[in-house]
């Protein structure tokens, strides 16, 4: 009799614990969204390059990360979170971007199994659409082509974890693929073609062609929902203003950024016609940033030309390193360092991409609609 009571109590207890843990699991599952995969350059890198010993494109040093708890530099080219983090937060309710794919290789199996199904970040600062972009300037970066090869490895890793190809395909189909790349290709072209930058039609044509190969490769690996971000007005960053004697934006670079955006728009609408279930959003970071540059006050910014951290003219000549000049009111600034935006700007951009209305900044749908299709 006594034993039965105890057993009954144990069963009740067991059921109760089960119900509680099930509720927690369900709540968490309901909260975080589909996996996210992030590709591209330093606008999205959350520490990939920390794992590249020879790379000179890195942000794992102060004052990067100064606005994180204990001011920890993480490899993000920012005073705090970057656009990858903000998008992950808004789209998936994650605390931050999924970790760099390269960091998984150093982790134990428990962490790997638990974390990898949330996605991975492959972005590498200094990289570009072209294979060779960044390799001369920064010695070691992970090209888009290699980022996509790493995604193929990721795919084989989760196939082991999930056990069936069908489950993998379903997971990858509902995931979002963020790509932000092209700025470095255009900057390198301008650096190596000073003076004869007038007719870059062939450059834009080539870039678009290689971009289309990347998209096709991702599609063939199972990607369906693409959140693509265009090239910002690179001619207006503090590093570029030195090319303009009046301190204005370097227009030749901006012209190329706009042309590339147009060309990308055509590529994406063609891809949606050509490939079954190909869905996309295209974010116009050029117009978003120009809106802030042309109207700082309306956007609650005070300084849109000079960087917060760096040295030289517009603080656009020297890197943001210990001892460089550093501003106090980071949220007043558009630029964190000579090329990268502040955390505040990344947050605004992500809000616009995810929830934007109308086609000025994101087309043909915003990222939240893309996530729900
Ligand atoms: C880094 O550079 C050193 C010296 O040039 C070279 O021996 C080594 O192979 C490089 N490592 C990687 C991972 O590229
Ligand atoms: C695995 O790694 C995680 C995160 O780095 C750590 O918290 C955990 O203690 C490790 N577990 C084992 C079994 O080593
Ligand atoms: C890009 O570089 C990789 C090596 O990292 C090489 O295997 C590949 O063939 C190159 N692709 C093109 C298109 O040049
Ligand atoms: C992921 O896959 C690669 C290539 O198949 C393999 O070398 C690596 O060990 C796998 N990693 C894990 C944690 O399973
Ligand atoms: C991780 O997942 C693999 C594949 O399902 C499994 O074989 C392995 O035991 C798991 N490891 C841990 C520590 O959970
Ligand atoms: C474009 O690609 C063609 C063919 O590969 C090459 O000959 C040309 O130099 C490239 N031009 C630019 C500007 O990238
Ligand atoms: C320099 O900036 C001015 C505006 O301040 C602009 O009119 C001019 O075209 C720019 N020059 C170059 C070379 O980009
Ligand atoms: C996003 O886009 C959709 C479709 O264009 C629109 O209906 C919606 O209002 C936009 N904003 C949000 C928050 O979804």
Coordinates of C-alpha atoms and ligand atoms in Angstrom, one line a residue:
X1 CA 0.0 0.0 0.0
X2 CA 2.7 2.4 1.1
X3 CA 4.8 1.4 -1.9
X4 CA 1.9 2.0 -4.3
X5 CA 1.4 5.5 -2.9
X6 CA 5.1 6.3 -3.3
X7 CA 5.1 5.0 -6.8
X8 CA 2.0 7.0 -7.6
X9 CA 3.6 10.1 -6.2
X10 CA 6.7 9.4 -8.2
X11 CA 4.6 9.0 -11.4
X12 CA 2.7 12.3 -10.6
X13 CA 6.0 14.0 -10.0
X14 CA 7.5 12.6 -13.2
X15 CA 4.5 13.7 -15.2
X16 CA 4.6 17.1 -13.7
X17 CA 8.3 17.5 -14.5
X18 CA 7.7 16.3 -18.0
X19 CA 4.9 18.8 -18.5
X20 CA 7.0 21.7 -17.2
X21 CA 10.0 20.8 -19.3
X22 CA 7.8 20.3 -22.4
X23 CA 6.2 23.7 -21.9
X24 CA 9.6 25.3 -21.6
X25 CA 10.9 23.5 -24.7
X26 CA 7.7 24.5 -26.6
X27 CA 8.0 28.1 -25.5
X28 CA 11.6 28.3 -26.6
X29 CA 10.8 26.7 -29.9
X30 CA 8.0 29.1 -30.4
X31 CA 10.2 32.0 -29.6
X32 CA 13.3 31.4 -31.8
X33 CA 12.7 31.4 -35.6
X34 CA 14.1 29.3 -38.4
X35 CA 17.9 29.0 -38.7
X36 CA 19.8 31.8 -40.3
X37 CA 22.8 31.6 -42.5
X38 CA 24.9 34.7 -43.0
X39 CA 27.4 35.4 -45.8
X40 CA 29.5 38.3 -46.9
X41 CA 32.0 40.8 -45.7
X42 CA 32.8 42.8 -42.6
X43 CA 29.3 44.3 -42.4
X44 CA 28.3 40.8 -41.3
X45 CA 31.4 39.2 -39.8
X46 CA 30.9 38.2 -36.1
X47 CA 34.4 36.8 -35.6
X48 CA 35.2 34.5 -38.5
X49 CA 38.5 36.3 -39.2
X50 CA 39.6 35.7 -35.5
X51 CA 40.2 32.2 -36.7
X52 CA 42.5 33.3 -39.7
X53 CA 45.9 33.7 -38.2
X54 CA 47.4 35.5 -41.2
X55 CA 44.4 37.9 -41.8
X56 CA 45.1 41.6 -41.4
X57 CA 41.3 42.3 -41.7
X58 CA 40.4 41.9 -38.1
X59 CA 38.5 43.6 -35.3
X60 CA 39.5 41.4 -32.3
X61 CA 41.2 44.4 -30.6
X62 CA 40.0 47.5 -28.8
X63 CA 38.2 49.9 -29.3
X64 CA 35.9 47.5 -31.2
X65 CA 33.2 46.1 -29.0
X66 CA 33.6 49.0 -26.5
X67 CA 29.8 49.1 -25.9
X68 CA 29.6 45.5 -25.0
X69 CA 29.6 44.5 -21.3
X70 CA 33.2 44.6 -20.2
X71 CA 34.0 46.3 -23.6
X72 CA 35.0 43.0 -25.1
X73 CA 36.3 43.0 -28.8
X74 CA 34.6 40.0 -30.5
X75 CA 35.8 40.4 -34.1
X76 CA 32.8 42.6 -35.0
X77 CA 33.8 45.8 -36.9
X78 CA 31.6 47.9 -34.6
X79 CA 31.3 49.5 -31.2
X80 CA 28.8 46.8 -30.4
X81 CA 26.4 44.6 -32.3
X82 CA 26.4 44.6 -36.1
X83 CA 23.7 44.1 -38.7
X84 CA 24.0 40.3 -38.5
X85 CA 23.1 40.5 -34.8
X86 CA 20.3 42.9 -35.2
X87 CA 18.7 40.9 -38.0
X88 CA 19.0 37.6 -36.0
X89 CA 17.3 39.4 -33.1
X90 CA 14.4 40.7 -35.1
X91 CA 13.9 37.8 -37.5
X92 CA 14.7 34.9 -35.2
X93 CA 14.5 36.3 -31.6
X94 CA 18.1 35.2 -31.1
X95 CA 20.3 37.2 -28.8
X96 CA 22.9 37.7 -31.5
X97 CA 24.0 36.3 -34.8
X98 CA 24.6 32.6 -35.0
X99 CA 28.3 32.0 -34.2
X100 CA 31.0 32.0 -36.9
X101 CA 31.1 28.6 -38.6
X102 CA 34.8 28.3 -37.9
X103 CA 34.1 28.6 -34.2
X104 CA 32.1 25.3 -34.3
X105 CA 35.2 23.5 -35.3
X106 CA 36.8 24.3 -32.0
X107 CA 33.8 23.3 -29.8
X108 CA 32.9 20.1 -28.1
X109 CA 30.2 17.8 -29.5
X110 CA 27.6 18.8 -26.9
X111 CA 27.8 22.5 -27.8
X112 CA 27.9 21.6 -31.5
X113 CA 24.8 19.5 -31.4
X114 CA 22.9 22.1 -29.4
X115 CA 23.8 25.2 -31.3
X116 CA 24.4 24.3 -34.9
X117 CA 20.7 23.9 -35.8
X118 CA 20.3 27.7 -35.2
X119 CA 22.4 28.4 -38.3
X120 CA 25.9 29.7 -38.8
X121 CA 27.7 32.9 -39.9
X122 CA 30.2 32.5 -42.7
X123 CA 30.9 36.2 -43.3
X124 CA 34.6 37.2 -43.5
X125 CA 35.8 40.8 -43.3
X126 CA 37.6 42.0 -46.4
X127 CA 36.1 39.4 -48.7
X128 CA 34.1 40.1 -51.9
X129 CA 32.0 38.6 -54.7
X130 CA 35.2 37.8 -56.6
X131 CA 37.4 35.0 -55.4
X132 CA 40.6 37.1 -55.3
X133 CA 39.1 40.2 -53.5
X134 CA 40.8 40.9 -50.2
X135 CA 43.6 38.4 -50.6
X136 CA 46.2 40.9 -51.6
X137 CA 45.1 43.6 -49.2
X138 CA 44.4 41.5 -46.2
X139 CA 46.5 38.3 -46.9
X140 CA 43.8 35.9 -45.7
X141 CA 40.0 36.2 -46.0
X142 CA 37.3 33.6 -46.8
X143 CA 36.0 34.3 -50.3
X144 CA 32.3 33.9 -51.0
X145 CA 33.1 30.8 -53.0
X146 CA 34.8 29.2 -49.9
X147 CA 32.0 30.5 -47.6
X148 CA 29.5 28.5 -49.7
X149 CA 31.8 25.5 -49.6
X150 CA 31.7 25.8 -45.8
X151 CA 27.9 25.9 -46.0
X152 CA 28.1 22.6 -47.9
X153 CA 30.1 21.2 -45.0
X154 CA 27.6 22.5 -42.6
X155 CA 24.9 20.7 -44.6
X156 CA 26.7 17.4 -44.3
X157 CA 27.3 18.0 -40.6
X158 CA 23.6 18.5 -39.9
X159 CA 22.6 15.6 -42.1
X160 CA 24.5 13.4 -39.6
X161 CA 22.7 15.1 -36.7
X162 CA 19.1 15.0 -38.1
X163 CA 19.5 11.6 -39.7
X164 CA 17.6 12.1 -42.9
X165 CA 18.0 14.1 -46.0
X166 CA 14.3 15.0 -46.0
X167 CA 14.6 16.7 -42.6
X168 CA 17.7 18.6 -43.7
X169 CA 15.9 19.8 -46.9
X170 CA 12.9 21.0 -44.9
X171 CA 15.1 22.9 -42.4
X172 CA 17.2 24.6 -45.1
X173 CA 14.1 25.5 -47.1
X174 CA 12.5 27.5 -44.3
X175 CA 15.8 29.1 -43.3
X176 CA 16.9 32.6 -44.2
X177 CA 20.1 33.3 -46.1
X178 CA 21.4 36.8 -45.6
X179 CA 24.1 38.1 -48.0
X180 CA 25.9 41.4 -47.8
X181 CA 28.8 41.6 -50.1
X182 CA 30.2 43.7 -53.0
X183 CA 31.6 46.7 -51.3
X184 CA 35.2 45.4 -51.2
X185 CA 35.1 44.5 -54.9
X186 CA 34.1 48.1 -55.8
X187 CA 36.6 49.6 -53.4
X188 CA 39.5 47.5 -54.7
X189 CA 38.5 48.3 -58.3
X190 CA 38.6 52.1 -57.4
X191 CA 41.9 51.7 -55.7
X192 CA 43.6 49.9 -58.6
X193 CA 41.9 51.9 -61.4
X194 CA 42.3 55.5 -60.2
X195 CA 41.7 57.8 -63.1
X196 CA 40.1 55.3 -65.4
X197 CA 37.1 54.5 -63.3
X198 CA 34.7 56.2 -65.7
X199 CA 33.4 53.1 -67.5
X200 CA 32.9 50.3 -65.1
X201 CA 30.2 48.5 -67.1
X202 CA 32.3 45.5 -67.5
X203 CA 33.1 45.3 -63.8
X204 CA 29.4 45.5 -62.9
X205 CA 28.6 42.8 -65.5
X206 CA 31.3 40.5 -64.1
X207 CA 30.3 41.1 -60.5
X208 CA 26.7 40.2 -61.3
X209 CA 27.7 37.1 -63.2
X210 CA 29.8 35.8 -60.3
X211 CA 27.1 36.8 -57.8
X212 CA 24.6 34.7 -59.9
X213 CA 26.9 31.7 -59.6
X214 CA 27.0 32.1 -55.8
X215 CA 23.2 32.2 -55.7
X216 CA 22.8 29.2 -57.9
X217 CA 25.2 27.2 -55.7
X218 CA 23.3 28.1 -52.6
X219 CA 20.0 27.3 -54.3
X220 CA 21.4 23.9 -55.3
X221 CA 22.4 23.3 -51.7
X222 CA 18.8 23.9 -50.6
X223 CA 18.5 27.7 -50.0
X224 CA 15.2 29.3 -51.0
X225 CA 14.8 32.5 -49.0
X226 CA 17.4 35.1 -49.8
X227 CA 17.7 38.4 -47.8
X228 CA 20.1 40.3 -50.0
X229 CA 21.7 43.6 -49.0
X230 CA 23.2 46.0 -51.6
X231 CA 26.4 48.0 -51.3
X232 CA 26.1 51.2 -49.2
X233 CA 27.4 54.6 -50.4
X234 CA 31.1 53.6 -50.1
X235 CA 32.1 56.9 -51.6
X236 CA 30.8 58.7 -48.5
X237 CA 32.6 56.8 -45.8
X238 CA 35.4 58.7 -44.0
X239 CA 38.1 56.7 -45.8
X240 CA 36.8 57.8 -49.2
X241 CA 36.2 61.5 -48.6
X242 CA 40.0 62.0 -48.9
X243 CA 39.6 61.2 -52.6
X244 CA 37.5 64.3 -53.0
X245 CA 39.3 67.6 -52.7
X246 CA 36.3 69.4 -51.3
X247 CA 35.7 66.6 -48.7
X248 CA 32.5 65.6 -50.4
X249 CA 31.6 62.0 -51.3
X250 CA 33.8 60.3 -53.9
X251 CA 31.1 60.1 -56.6
X252 CA 32.7 57.5 -58.9
X253 CA 32.5 54.9 -56.1
X254 CA 28.9 55.8 -55.3
X255 CA 28.0 55.6 -59.0
X256 CA 29.3 52.0 -59.0
X257 CA 27.4 51.1 -55.9
X258 CA 24.1 52.4 -57.5
X259 CA 24.8 50.5 -60.8
X260 CA 25.5 47.3 -58.9
X261 CA 22.2 47.7 -57.0
X262 CA 20.3 48.0 -60.2
X263 CA 22.1 45.0 -61.7
X264 CA 21.4 42.9 -58.6
X265 CA 17.7 43.9 -58.7
X266 CA 17.5 42.5 -62.3
X267 CA 19.5 39.4 -61.4
X268 CA 17.1 38.6 -58.5
X269 CA 13.9 39.1 -60.4
X270 CA 15.3 36.9 -63.2
X271 CA 16.3 34.3 -60.6
X272 CA 12.8 34.2 -59.1
X273 CA 11.4 33.5 -62.6
X274 CA 14.0 30.9 -63.4
X275 CA 14.1 28.9 -60.2
X276 CA 11.2 27.3 -58.5
X277 CA 10.4 28.6 -55.0
X278 CA 13.2 31.2 -55.2
X279 CA 12.1 34.0 -52.8
X280 CA 14.0 37.2 -52.0
X281 CA 14.1 40.6 -50.4
X282 CA 16.6 43.2 -51.7
X283 CA 17.6 45.8 -49.2
X284 CA 18.8 49.2 -50.5
X285 CA 21.4 50.1 -47.9
X286 CA 22.6 52.8 -50.3
X287 CA 19.4 54.8 -50.0
X288 CA 19.1 54.1 -46.3
X289 CA 22.5 55.6 -45.6
X290 CA 22.0 58.5 -48.1
X291 CA 18.9 59.4 -46.3
X292 CA 20.9 59.7 -43.0
X293 CA 23.7 61.6 -44.7
X294 CA 21.3 64.1 -46.4
X295 CA 19.2 64.5 -43.3
X296 CA 21.2 63.8 -40.1
X297 CA 19.0 65.7 -37.7
X298 CA 15.7 64.1 -38.9
X299 CA 17.4 60.8 -38.2
X300 CA 18.7 61.9 -34.8
X301 CA 22.4 61.8 -35.8
X302 CA 24.9 64.6 -35.2
X303 CA 27.9 63.5 -37.2
X304 CA 27.7 61.7 -40.5
X305 CA 31.1 62.5 -42.1
X306 CA 33.7 62.0 -39.5
X307 CA 34.2 58.5 -37.9
X308 CA 33.9 58.0 -34.1
X309 CA 37.1 56.1 -33.9
X310 CA 40.3 56.5 -36.0
X311 CA 42.8 59.1 -37.0
X312 CA 43.6 61.6 -39.7
X313 CA 41.3 63.5 -42.0
X314 CA 37.6 62.7 -41.1
X315 CA 39.3 60.0 -38.9
X316 CA 39.3 58.1 -42.2
X317 CA 43.0 57.5 -42.6
X318 CA 44.1 55.5 -39.5
X319 CA 42.4 52.3 -38.1
X320 CA 40.4 52.2 -34.9
X321 CA 43.1 50.8 -32.6
X322 CA 44.2 51.5 -29.0
X323 CA 45.4 55.1 -28.8
X324 CA 43.3 56.3 -31.7
X325 CA 40.9 59.2 -31.2
X326 CA 37.6 57.9 -29.8
X327 CA 34.3 59.8 -29.5
X328 CA 32.1 59.6 -26.4
X329 CA 28.5 59.7 -27.9
X330 CA 28.7 56.8 -30.2
X331 CA 24.9 56.9 -30.9
X332 CA 25.4 60.4 -32.5
X333 CA 27.7 59.0 -35.2
X334 CA 26.9 57.3 -38.5
X335 CA 30.4 55.9 -38.8
X336 CA 32.1 53.8 -36.1
X337 CA 35.5 53.7 -38.0
X338 CA 36.7 54.7 -41.4
X339 CA 34.4 52.3 -43.2
X340 CA 31.9 50.7 -40.8
X341 CA 28.7 52.0 -39.3
X342 CA 28.0 52.3 -35.6
X343 CA 25.8 49.8 -33.7
X344 CA 23.0 52.4 -33.7
X345 CA 23.0 52.6 -37.5
X346 CA 23.0 48.8 -37.9
X347 CA 20.0 48.6 -35.6
X348 CA 18.1 51.2 -37.7
X349 CA 19.0 49.5 -40.9
X350 CA 17.9 46.1 -39.6
X351 CA 14.6 47.6 -38.4
X352 CA 14.0 49.0 -41.9
X353 CA 14.9 45.8 -43.6
X354 CA 12.7 43.7 -41.4
X355 CA 9.6 45.9 -41.0
X356 CA 10.0 48.5 -43.8
X357 CA 6.9 49.5 -45.8
X358 CA 7.0 50.6 -49.4
X359 CA 9.7 49.7 -51.9
X360 CA 12.2 52.5 -51.3
X361 CA 14.4 50.6 -48.9
X362 CA 13.4 47.0 -49.3
X363 CA 11.8 45.2 -52.3
X364 CA 9.7 43.3 -53.4
X365 CA 8.9 42.5 -49.7
X366 CA 10.5 43.2 -46.3
X367 CA 12.5 40.5 -44.5
X368 CA 9.6 39.7 -42.1
X369 CA 7.4 38.9 -45.0
X370 CA 10.2 36.8 -46.5
X371 CA 10.5 34.9 -43.3
X372 CA 6.8 34.1 -43.3
X373 CA 6.4 33.1 -47.0
Ligands
LIG1 C1 50.5 32.0 -42.6 O1 51.7 32.6 -43.1 C2 52.8 31.8 -42.9 C3 54.0 32.6 -43.2 O2 53.9 33.3 -44.5 C4 52.7 30.5 -43.7 O3 53.8 29.7 -43.5 C5 51.4 29.8 -43.2 O4 51.2 28.7 -44.1 C6 50.2 30.7 -43.3 N1 49.0 30.1 -42.7 C7 47.9 30.0 -43.3 C8 46.8 29.3 -42.5 O5 47.6 30.5 -44.4
LIG2 C1 31.3 22.2 -24.1 O1 31.5 23.5 -24.4 C2 30.6 24.4 -23.8 C3 30.7 25.8 -24.4 O2 32.0 26.1 -24.8 C4 30.9 24.4 -22.3 O3 30.1 25.3 -21.6 C5 30.7 23.0 -21.8 O4 31.1 22.9 -20.4 C6 31.5 22.0 -22.6 N1 31.1 20.7 -22.2 C7 31.9 19.6 -22.1 C8 31.2 18.3 -21.8 O5 33.1 19.7 -22.2
LIG3 C1 38.6 30.3 -56.1 O1 39.6 29.9 -55.2 C2 39.6 28.5 -54.8 C3 40.7 28.3 -53.8 O2 40.4 29.0 -52.6 C4 39.8 27.7 -56.0 O3 39.7 26.3 -55.6 C5 38.7 28.0 -57.1 O4 39.0 27.3 -58.3 C6 38.7 29.5 -57.4 N1 37.6 29.7 -58.3 C7 37.7 30.5 -59.3 C8 36.4 30.7 -60.1 O5 38.7 31.0 -59.7
LIG4 C1 31.6 18.3 -40.3 O1 31.8 17.7 -41.6 C2 33.2 17.8 -42.0 C3 33.3 17.3 -43.4 O2 32.6 16.2 -43.6 C4 34.0 16.9 -41.0 O3 35.4 17.0 -41.3 C5 33.8 17.4 -39.6 O4 34.4 16.6 -38.6 C6 32.3 17.5 -39.3 N1 32.1 18.1 -38.0 C7 31.4 17.6 -37.0 C8 31.4 18.3 -35.7 O5 30.7 16.6 -37.2
LIG5 C1 25.7 14.6 -31.2 O1 24.9 14.1 -32.3 C2 25.4 13.0 -32.9 C3 24.5 12.6 -34.1 O2 23.2 12.6 -33.7 C4 25.4 11.8 -31.9 O3 25.9 10.7 -32.5 C5 26.3 12.3 -30.7 O4 26.2 11.3 -29.7 C6 25.8 13.6 -30.1 N1 26.8 14.0 -29.1 C7 26.4 14.6 -28.0 C8 27.6 14.9 -27.0 O5 25.3 15.0 -27.8
LIG6 C1 35.5 40.9 -66.8 O1 35.7 39.5 -67.1 C2 36.4 39.4 -68.3 C3 36.3 37.9 -68.7 O2 36.6 37.1 -67.6 C4 37.8 39.9 -68.2 O3 38.5 39.7 -69.4 C5 37.7 41.3 -67.8 O4 39.0 41.8 -67.5 C6 36.9 41.5 -66.6 N1 36.7 43.0 -66.3 C7 36.6 43.5 -65.1 C8 36.6 45.0 -65.1 O5 36.5 42.8 -64.1
LIG7 C1 33.2 66.1 -54.5 O1 32.1 66.5 -53.8 C2 31.2 67.4 -54.4 C3 30.1 67.7 -53.5 O2 30.6 68.2 -52.3 C4 30.7 66.9 -55.7 O3 30.0 67.8 -56.4 C5 31.9 66.4 -56.6 O4 31.4 65.7 -57.7 C6 32.8 65.4 -55.8 N1 33.9 65.1 -56.6 C7 34.3 63.8 -56.8 C8 35.6 63.7 -57.6 O5 33.7 62.9 -56.4
LIG8 C1 6.2 44.2 -44.5 O1 5.7 44.0 -45.9 C2 4.4 43.6 -46.0 C3 4.2 43.2 -47.4 O2 4.6 44.2 -48.3 C4 3.5 44.6 -45.5 O3 2.2 44.2 -45.6 C5 3.8 44.9 -44.0 O4 3.0 45.9 -43.5 C6 5.3 45.2 -43.9 N1 5.6 45.4 -42.5 C7 5.6 44.5 -41.6 C8 5.9 44.9 -40.2 O5 5.4 43.3 -41.9

